[in-house]
Amino acid sequence: MLSCVNGAFSERWYQVAVTNGKQADRLEAEWGDIITPDKMADALKAKSYEAVTIVHNETSTGVENPLKELAAVVHDVSPNTLILVDAVSSMGGVKIETDAWGVDFILTSSQKCFAMPPGMSFAAVSDRALERAEKVENRGWYFDLLRLEKHRIKNSTPMTPTMSLIWALDVQLDKMLAEGLDNRFARHQAMAERVQSWAVEHGMEPLAPQGYRSKTVSTIKNLRGVDIAALNKFLLTKGMRLSNGYGDLKNKTFRIAHMGETKMHHVDELLEAFEAFMENM
Amino acid sequence: MLSCVNGAFSERWYQVAVTNGKQADRLEAEWGDIITPDKMADALKAKSYEAVTIVHNETSTGVENPLKELAAVVHDVSPNTLILVDAVSSMGGVKIETDAWGVDFILTSSQKCFAMPPGMSFAAVSDRALERAEKVENRGWYFDLLRLEKHRIKNSTPMTPTMSLIWALDVQLDKMLAEGLDNRFARHQAMAERVQSWAVEHGMEPLAPQGYRSKTVSTIKNLRGVDIAALNKFLLTKGMRLSNGYGDLKNKTFRIAHMGETKMHHVDELLEAFEAFMENM
């Protein structure tokens, strides 16, 4: 398989492949850059792969990889290659056209744009991925897609599921549908634009290139040399906090999440407090 | 590995082994019977096994396998064989001396004797099991004991955990410690004795042999020919229900759970309603 790696979570997916004994090559870009469709095309022309793994929204760098274009290249250059997508921090906040783009497997978790407690994962699987799964030996029990599908069809689960989160999901899906998906996606985009333009106005800039900036989490270069620990200490007095940069990006960047049930007035409140902190730096 | 199979959940563990590509032999007993230490000794003398799997408390049959005696036989006959135990429906309700008995891996889940919502699993692992894990190739990522242990030591988890259940666990452990473990175990035993002697008094009997009857769930032979569906319909009008027999034991047996936060007065209430139903049969 071919693992696209341009951040902490795509690196993790590569590790998942390797620790499961799969032969995996890395298609890399710098942290903060995207995986380009051209690079993907070159890699697929050079070697045959059963599957590619793509992290749609890199929570570590605030980069949204161009999933639609990457999927189109895979279908064009290597139509038998399965397209596996981690949409943990984007699904539910950003429009993803699973069928139209021809995604074979896409997963997310409950605690990001679904705004629920963590502890549950959701996935969509294509028919051809299920057919391919039949030929996989030693699929295991817990993560066997065919076993899960068999039970899904009869509205069941193979093992006792996390019931309290399923009830919470029922409530949250109603809320999401009441807001309307297009409204939800527009809200995420508006919050992203607000944070990212605010950063530029205050002498900083997003790590991701224009056009590929995440709508759910902004990773901002810390060009003003803000003491992130001190900032968080100040923010916590007001019941807020933001995330430091991930791994090597710690202190060089910081991250502002704007996803799930976060609304524009929350973003405004955070940015006002951030400004107040910088005025006293 | 050697999989002890005498019920639905030990059968499942065998399936887990096979679907993970492990070579597994079955050490079988009839559903309702125990795995005897003699049978275990014979199997281990006949062939060398890296591990045995034992379900301590078969939720399907109400049988408690003699774990202490089985573990002693393994240590005696084949000391290098790892002892892996499913204690899903007993841990927290029954005393299990993990270290004294030399158990290498034992797991449970949140929704049985811990009386929490489902969605979380707990395990204890011996040092030698962790050492053995180092030699296992393709351990995967999600279930890699060494990765979990590395994070446990720094009071962390490799992935975002199910936070709401962790908070619930914190509350529930306080409750369990306030009751006292010995009191908790005695309460489970008293409820089991109450249900099982009630069954005999009413012309029925437990499926499990004397001395090996579960303290957390009683599986009773339906010798009175009770219509279990009709019984449950009646019980539900009083806010209660019991479980029908599992798989082939459906209607031939029924099961009464007496675990977790179930108290003797709940058991009394259930049995009184059961009697009222039988009087009108």
XYZ file of N, CA and C in Angstrom, chain A residues 13-159:
441
model
N -0.961 6.494 10.510
C -1.614 5.484 9.671
C -0.566 4.603 8.988
N 0.548 5.218 8.601
C 1.660 4.414 8.071
C 2.122 3.406 9.128
N 2.253 3.867 10.370
C 2.666 2.957 11.454
C 1.641 1.836 11.665
N 0.376 2.160 11.553
C -0.662 1.133 11.681
C -0.470 0.067 10.602
N -0.189 0.499 9.389
C 0.031 -0.446 8.283
C 1.224 -1.346 8.585
N 2.330 -0.733 8.956
C 3.566 -1.490 9.185
C 3.400 -2.461 10.357
N 2.780 -2.005 11.452
C 2.639 -2.868 12.627
C 1.637 -3.994 12.380
N 0.839 -3.876 11.327
C -0.042 -4.973 10.941
C 0.604 -5.869 9.886
N 1.880 -5.634 9.631
C 2.606 -6.516 8.719
C 2.349 -6.241 7.241
N 1.828 -5.061 6.923
C 1.595 -4.720 5.518
C 2.841 -4.069 4.924
N 3.081 -4.326 3.651
C 4.164 -3.636 2.946
C 3.658 -2.251 2.579
N 4.322 -1.237 3.103
C 3.838 0.130 2.872
C 4.975 1.041 2.417
N 4.720 1.788 1.369
C 5.634 2.847 0.938
C 5.062 4.185 1.401
N 5.963 5.147 1.567
C 5.532 6.479 2.021
C 5.547 7.454 0.850
N 4.483 8.192 0.689
C 4.454 9.304 -0.256
C 4.429 10.561 0.607
N 5.572 11.229 0.680
C 5.711 12.260 1.712
C 5.635 13.686 1.183
N 5.200 14.567 2.056
C 5.336 16.009 1.842
C 5.728 16.604 3.193
N 6.316 17.788 3.139
C 6.671 18.470 4.397
C 5.418 18.668 5.253
N 5.590 18.646 6.558
C 4.484 18.991 7.465
C 4.063 20.435 7.161
N 2.817 20.605 6.831
C 2.309 21.939 6.467
C 2.016 22.013 4.982
N 2.632 21.153 4.192
C 2.315 21.081 2.757
C 1.258 20.017 2.506
N 0.725 20.036 1.283
C -0.260 19.023 0.897
C 0.429 17.891 0.136
N -0.270 16.787 0.014
C 0.098 15.760 -0.956
C -0.501 16.199 -2.288
N 0.330 16.397 -3.284
C -0.193 16.904 -4.557
C -0.679 15.756 -5.448
N -1.701 16.009 -6.253
C -2.162 15.011 -7.221
C -1.031 14.558 -8.165
N -0.126 15.457 -8.533
C 0.989 15.084 -9.423
C 1.884 14.036 -8.766
N 2.230 14.285 -7.517
C 3.066 13.314 -6.775
C 2.365 11.958 -6.693
N 1.056 11.994 -6.422
C 0.276 10.766 -6.339
C 0.318 10.029 -7.675
N 0.138 10.758 -8.768
C 0.155 10.137 -10.103
C 1.506 9.482 -10.370
N 2.576 10.194 -10.045
C 3.920 9.642 -10.278
C 4.128 8.354 -9.489
N 3.712 8.358 -8.241
C 3.914 7.181 -7.382
C 3.129 5.987 -7.921
N 1.906 6.239 -8.390
C 1.068 5.134 -8.878
C 1.534 4.636 -10.246
N 2.184 5.499 -11.012
C 2.749 5.059 -12.298
C 3.991 4.206 -12.083
N 4.716 4.499 -11.009
C 5.991 3.818 -10.753
C 5.795 2.419 -10.175
N 4.688 2.181 -9.502
C 4.514 0.920 -8.776
C 3.025 0.654 -8.576
N 2.685 -0.631 -8.515
C 1.283 -0.995 -8.339
C 0.967 -1.130 -6.843
N -0.125 -0.516 -6.423
C -0.520 -0.586 -5.005
C -1.941 -1.107 -4.867
N -2.149 -1.905 -3.833
C -3.497 -2.401 -3.568
C -4.372 -1.298 -2.971
N -3.742 -0.418 -2.212
C -4.513 0.645 -1.543
C -3.638 1.864 -1.296
N -4.281 3.020 -1.263
C -3.604 4.232 -0.773
C -4.319 4.697 0.489
N -3.555 5.279 1.409
C -4.171 5.878 2.601
C -3.946 7.392 2.554
N -5.022 8.110 2.788
C -4.980 9.576 2.745
C -5.657 10.111 4.010
N -4.966 10.987 4.718
C -5.633 11.710 5.802
C -6.216 12.979 5.193
N -7.532 13.092 5.233
C -8.177 14.235 4.588
C -7.766 15.543 5.239
N -7.884 15.595 6.555
C -7.635 16.833 7.289
C -6.595 16.555 8.362
N -5.373 17.038 8.154
C -4.309 16.755 9.120
C -4.475 17.654 10.349
N -4.951 17.059 11.430
C -5.215 17.820 12.653
C -3.922 18.438 13.203
N -2.796 17.858 12.859
C -1.519 18.356 13.386
C -1.051 19.628 12.678
N -1.374 19.769 11.401
C -0.814 20.890 10.627
C -1.875 21.855 10.120
N -3.142 21.485 10.259
C -4.205 22.349 9.730
C -4.271 22.332 8.214
N -3.761 21.264 7.614
C -3.779 21.123 6.151
C -4.949 20.232 5.738
N -5.715 20.702 4.748
C -6.722 19.835 4.143
C -6.175 19.347 2.810
N -5.897 18.043 2.744
C -5.409 17.497 1.471
C -6.525 17.521 0.437
N -6.176 17.720 -0.850
C -7.196 17.827 -1.898
C -7.760 16.450 -2.252
N -8.647 15.966 -1.376
C -9.119 14.579 -1.469
C -9.796 14.287 -2.799
N -10.662 15.187 -3.241
C -11.394 14.953 -4.487
C -10.406 14.762 -5.648
N -9.416 15.637 -5.732
C -8.444 15.579 -6.822
C -7.541 14.346 -6.674
N -7.152 14.028 -5.447
C -6.306 12.848 -5.228
C -7.059 11.579 -5.624
N -8.328 11.510 -5.242
C -9.124 10.326 -5.587
C -9.270 10.211 -7.102
N -9.469 11.354 -7.765
C -9.619 11.337 -9.229
C -8.354 10.790 -9.895
N -7.209 11.184 -9.381
C -5.939 10.698 -9.931
C -5.801 9.190 -9.723
N -6.180 8.716 -8.547
C -6.085 7.271 -8.283
C -6.981 6.515 -9.274
N -8.217 6.971 -9.432
C -9.147 6.299 -10.355
C -8.619 6.334 -11.788
N -7.941 7.402 -12.133
C -7.446 7.583 -13.490
C -6.207 6.713 -13.745
N -5.240 6.801 -12.844
C -3.944 6.143 -13.082
C -3.964 4.678 -12.669
N -4.673 4.353 -11.586
C -4.624 2.991 -11.045
C -6.005 2.607 -10.512
N -6.934 2.346 -11.417
C -8.344 2.203 -11.011
C -8.634 1.070 -10.032
N -7.745 0.087 -9.931
C -8.003 -1.011 -8.985
C -7.521 -0.727 -7.571
N -6.823 0.375 -7.404
C -6.295 0.715 -6.075
C -7.413 1.267 -5.188
N -7.538 0.690 -3.998
C -8.554 1.162 -3.058
C -8.124 2.491 -2.429
N -9.092 3.356 -2.191
C -8.819 4.674 -1.606
C -9.369 4.691 -0.176
N -8.440 4.728 0.785
C -8.806 4.660 2.205
C -8.548 6.033 2.830
N -9.547 6.562 3.518
C -9.465 7.951 3.973
C -9.740 8.083 5.472
N -8.850 8.786 6.142
C -9.052 9.202 7.532
C -9.658 10.606 7.481
N -10.904 10.713 7.905
C -11.566 12.022 7.937
C -11.931 12.367 9.383
N -11.066 11.955 10.300
C -11.367 12.089 11.732
C -11.744 13.523 12.097
N -10.979 14.492 11.632
C -11.240 15.868 12.091
C -11.966 16.714 11.047
N -12.528 16.087 10.014
C -13.259 16.886 9.023
C -14.686 16.410 8.783
N -14.929 15.104 8.838
C -16.278 14.622 8.487
C -17.316 15.199 9.440
N -18.377 15.717 8.875
C -19.420 16.355 9.681
C -19.233 17.859 9.757
N -18.053 18.338 9.336
C -17.803 19.783 9.324
C -17.526 20.283 7.917
N -17.221 19.355 7.027
C -16.810 19.671 5.660
C -17.541 18.692 4.733
N -17.953 19.167 3.589
C -18.662 18.280 2.652
C -17.682 17.280 2.037
N -18.005 16.023 2.143
C -17.184 14.966 1.546
C -18.131 14.091 0.740
N -17.931 14.022 -0.572
C -18.846 13.260 -1.421
C -18.280 11.861 -1.664
N -18.525 11.028 -0.692
C -17.922 9.694 -0.665
C -18.155 8.920 -1.970
N -19.407 8.858 -2.408
C -19.724 8.094 -3.619
C -19.223 8.801 -4.880
N -19.510 10.096 -4.987
C -19.139 10.831 -6.202
C -17.618 10.812 -6.412
N -16.867 10.879 -5.334
C -15.406 10.891 -5.456
C -14.819 9.481 -5.514
N -15.647 8.487 -5.231
C -15.170 7.111 -5.303
C -14.234 6.726 -4.170
N -14.617 7.095 -2.956
C -13.824 6.724 -1.779
C -14.253 5.323 -1.330
N -13.288 4.445 -1.038
C -13.635 3.057 -0.678
C -13.833 2.843 0.813
N -13.100 3.600 1.595
C -13.240 3.457 3.050
C -12.955 4.816 3.657
N -13.861 5.269 4.501
C -13.648 6.564 5.151
C -14.144 6.455 6.577
N -13.358 6.974 7.506
C -13.704 6.823 8.919
C -13.611 8.153 9.635
N -14.369 8.249 10.696
C -14.223 9.394 11.591
C -14.489 8.933 13.019
N -14.391 9.853 13.936
C -14.622 9.505 15.342
C -15.634 10.477 15.916
N -16.139 10.116 17.086
C -17.270 10.855 17.641
C -16.905 12.227 18.194
N -15.628 12.451 18.512
C -15.299 13.630 19.327
C -14.818 14.852 18.538
N -14.874 14.788 17.228
C -14.422 15.974 16.476
C -15.636 16.747 15.955
N -15.908 16.699 14.658
C -17.016 17.515 14.141
C -18.388 16.999 14.555
N -18.473 15.777 15.055
C -19.737 15.276 15.589
C -19.978 15.814 17.008
N -18.933 16.363 17.608
C -19.061 17.060 18.904
C -19.647 16.188 20.001
N -19.294 14.921 19.983
C -19.736 14.019 21.053
C -18.528 13.649 21.906
N -18.741 12.926 23.012
C -17.571 12.413 23.735
C -16.816 11.407 22.852
N -15.528 11.234 23.081
C -14.798 10.214 22.321
C -15.225 8.809 22.744
N -14.958 7.834 21.899
C -15.258 6.446 22.268
C -15.970 5.683 21.179
N -16.234 6.328 20.056
C -16.975 5.653 18.996
C -16.386 6.066 17.662
N -16.397 5.145 16.714
C -15.887 5.429 15.378
C -16.974 5.123 14.368
N -17.016 5.878 13.297
C -17.986 5.658 12.215
C -17.208 5.449 10.924
N -17.713 4.588 10.071
C -17.043 4.386 8.788
C -18.058 4.135 7.693
N -17.705 4.524 6.479
C -18.467 4.154 5.278
C -17.531 3.322 4.402
N -18.074 2.276 3.794
C -17.259 1.310 3.043
C -17.916 1.072 1.689
N -17.136 1.036 0.637
C -17.683 0.782 -0.706
C -17.933 -0.705 -0.912
N -18.791 -1.000 -1.881
C -19.057 -2.408 -2.199
C -17.775 -3.119 -2.636
N -16.950 -2.441 -3.443
C -15.758 -3.156 -3.920
C -14.754 -3.392 -2.788
N -14.747 -2.517 -1.775
C -13.872 -2.763 -0.618
C -14.355 -4.000 0.146
N -15.670 -4.149 0.276
C -16.208 -5.337 0.956
C -15.883 -6.601 0.154
N -16.004 -6.507 -1.170
C -15.644 -7.668 -2.004
C -14.169 -8.015 -1.841
N -13.323 -6.993 -1.808
C -11.891 -7.226 -1.649
C -11.602 -7.851 -0.282
N -12.352 -7.430 0.715
C -12.133 -7.945 2.077
C -12.319 -9.456 2.136
N -13.209 -9.963 1.286
C -13.448 -11.420 1.287
C -12.181 -12.205 0.983
N -11.276 -11.583 0.247
C -10.050 -12.301 -0.149
C -8.917 -12.124 0.855
N -9.153 -11.333 1.874
C -8.098 -11.083 2.867
C -8.123 -12.192 3.922
N -6.999 -12.848 4.085
C -6.905 -13.865 5.138
C -6.595 -13.210 6.473
N -6.968 -13.899 7.536
C -6.656 -13.425 8.887
C -7.120 -11.984 9.106
N -8.379 -11.754 8.798
C -8.920 -10.395 8.980
C -9.131 -10.058 10.446
N -8.988 -11.055 11.300
C -9.244 -10.814 12.716
C -10.742 -10.793 12.987
N -11.108 -10.490 14.191
C -12.505 -10.550 14.605
C -13.067 -9.145 14.806
N -12.367 -8.350 15.582
C -12.894 -7.057 16.022
C -13.073 -6.076 14.864
N -12.114 -6.080 13.937
C -12.131 -5.103 12.835
C -12.515 -5.754 11.505
N -13.143 -6.907 11.527
C -13.526 -7.599 10.289
C -14.722 -6.892 9.642
N -14.480 -6.252 8.514
C -15.550 -5.483 7.858
C -16.734 -6.366 7.486
N -16.469 -7.606 7.077
C -17.567 -8.475 6.647
C -18.455 -8.867 7.832
N -17.825 -9.104 8.968
C -18.601 -9.422 10.169
C -19.461 -8.209 10.583
N -18.841 -7.030 10.549
C -19.570 -5.815 10.909
C -20.739 -5.583 9.951
N -20.489 -5.800 8.642
C -21.523 -5.575 7.631
C -22.681 -6.561 7.808
N -22.330 -7.819 8.091
C -23.351 -8.851 8.289
C -24.320 -8.425 9.401
N -23.777 -7.885 10.460
C -24.626 -7.447 11.574
C -25.328 -6.127 11.253
N -24.639 -5.242 10.537
C -25.259 -3.954 10.187
C -26.560 -4.189 9.425
N -26.517 -5.149 8.493
C -27.701 -5.426 7.661
C -28.904 -5.820 8.526
N -28.648 -6.542 9.607
C -29.773 -6.895 10.481
C -29.909 -5.927 11.671
N -29.356 -4.727 11.499
C -29.497 -3.668 12.498
C -28.935 -4.098 13.862
N -27.803 -4.747 13.824
C -27.194 -5.288 15.034
C -25.696 -4.968 15.038
N -25.010 -5.468 16.026
C -23.550 -5.332 16.096
C -22.977 -6.679 16.528
N -21.745 -7.010 16.116
C -21.184 -8.317 16.500
C -20.892 -8.413 17.988
N -20.584 -7.281 18.604
C -20.281 -7.292 20.041
C -21.131 -6.220 20.719
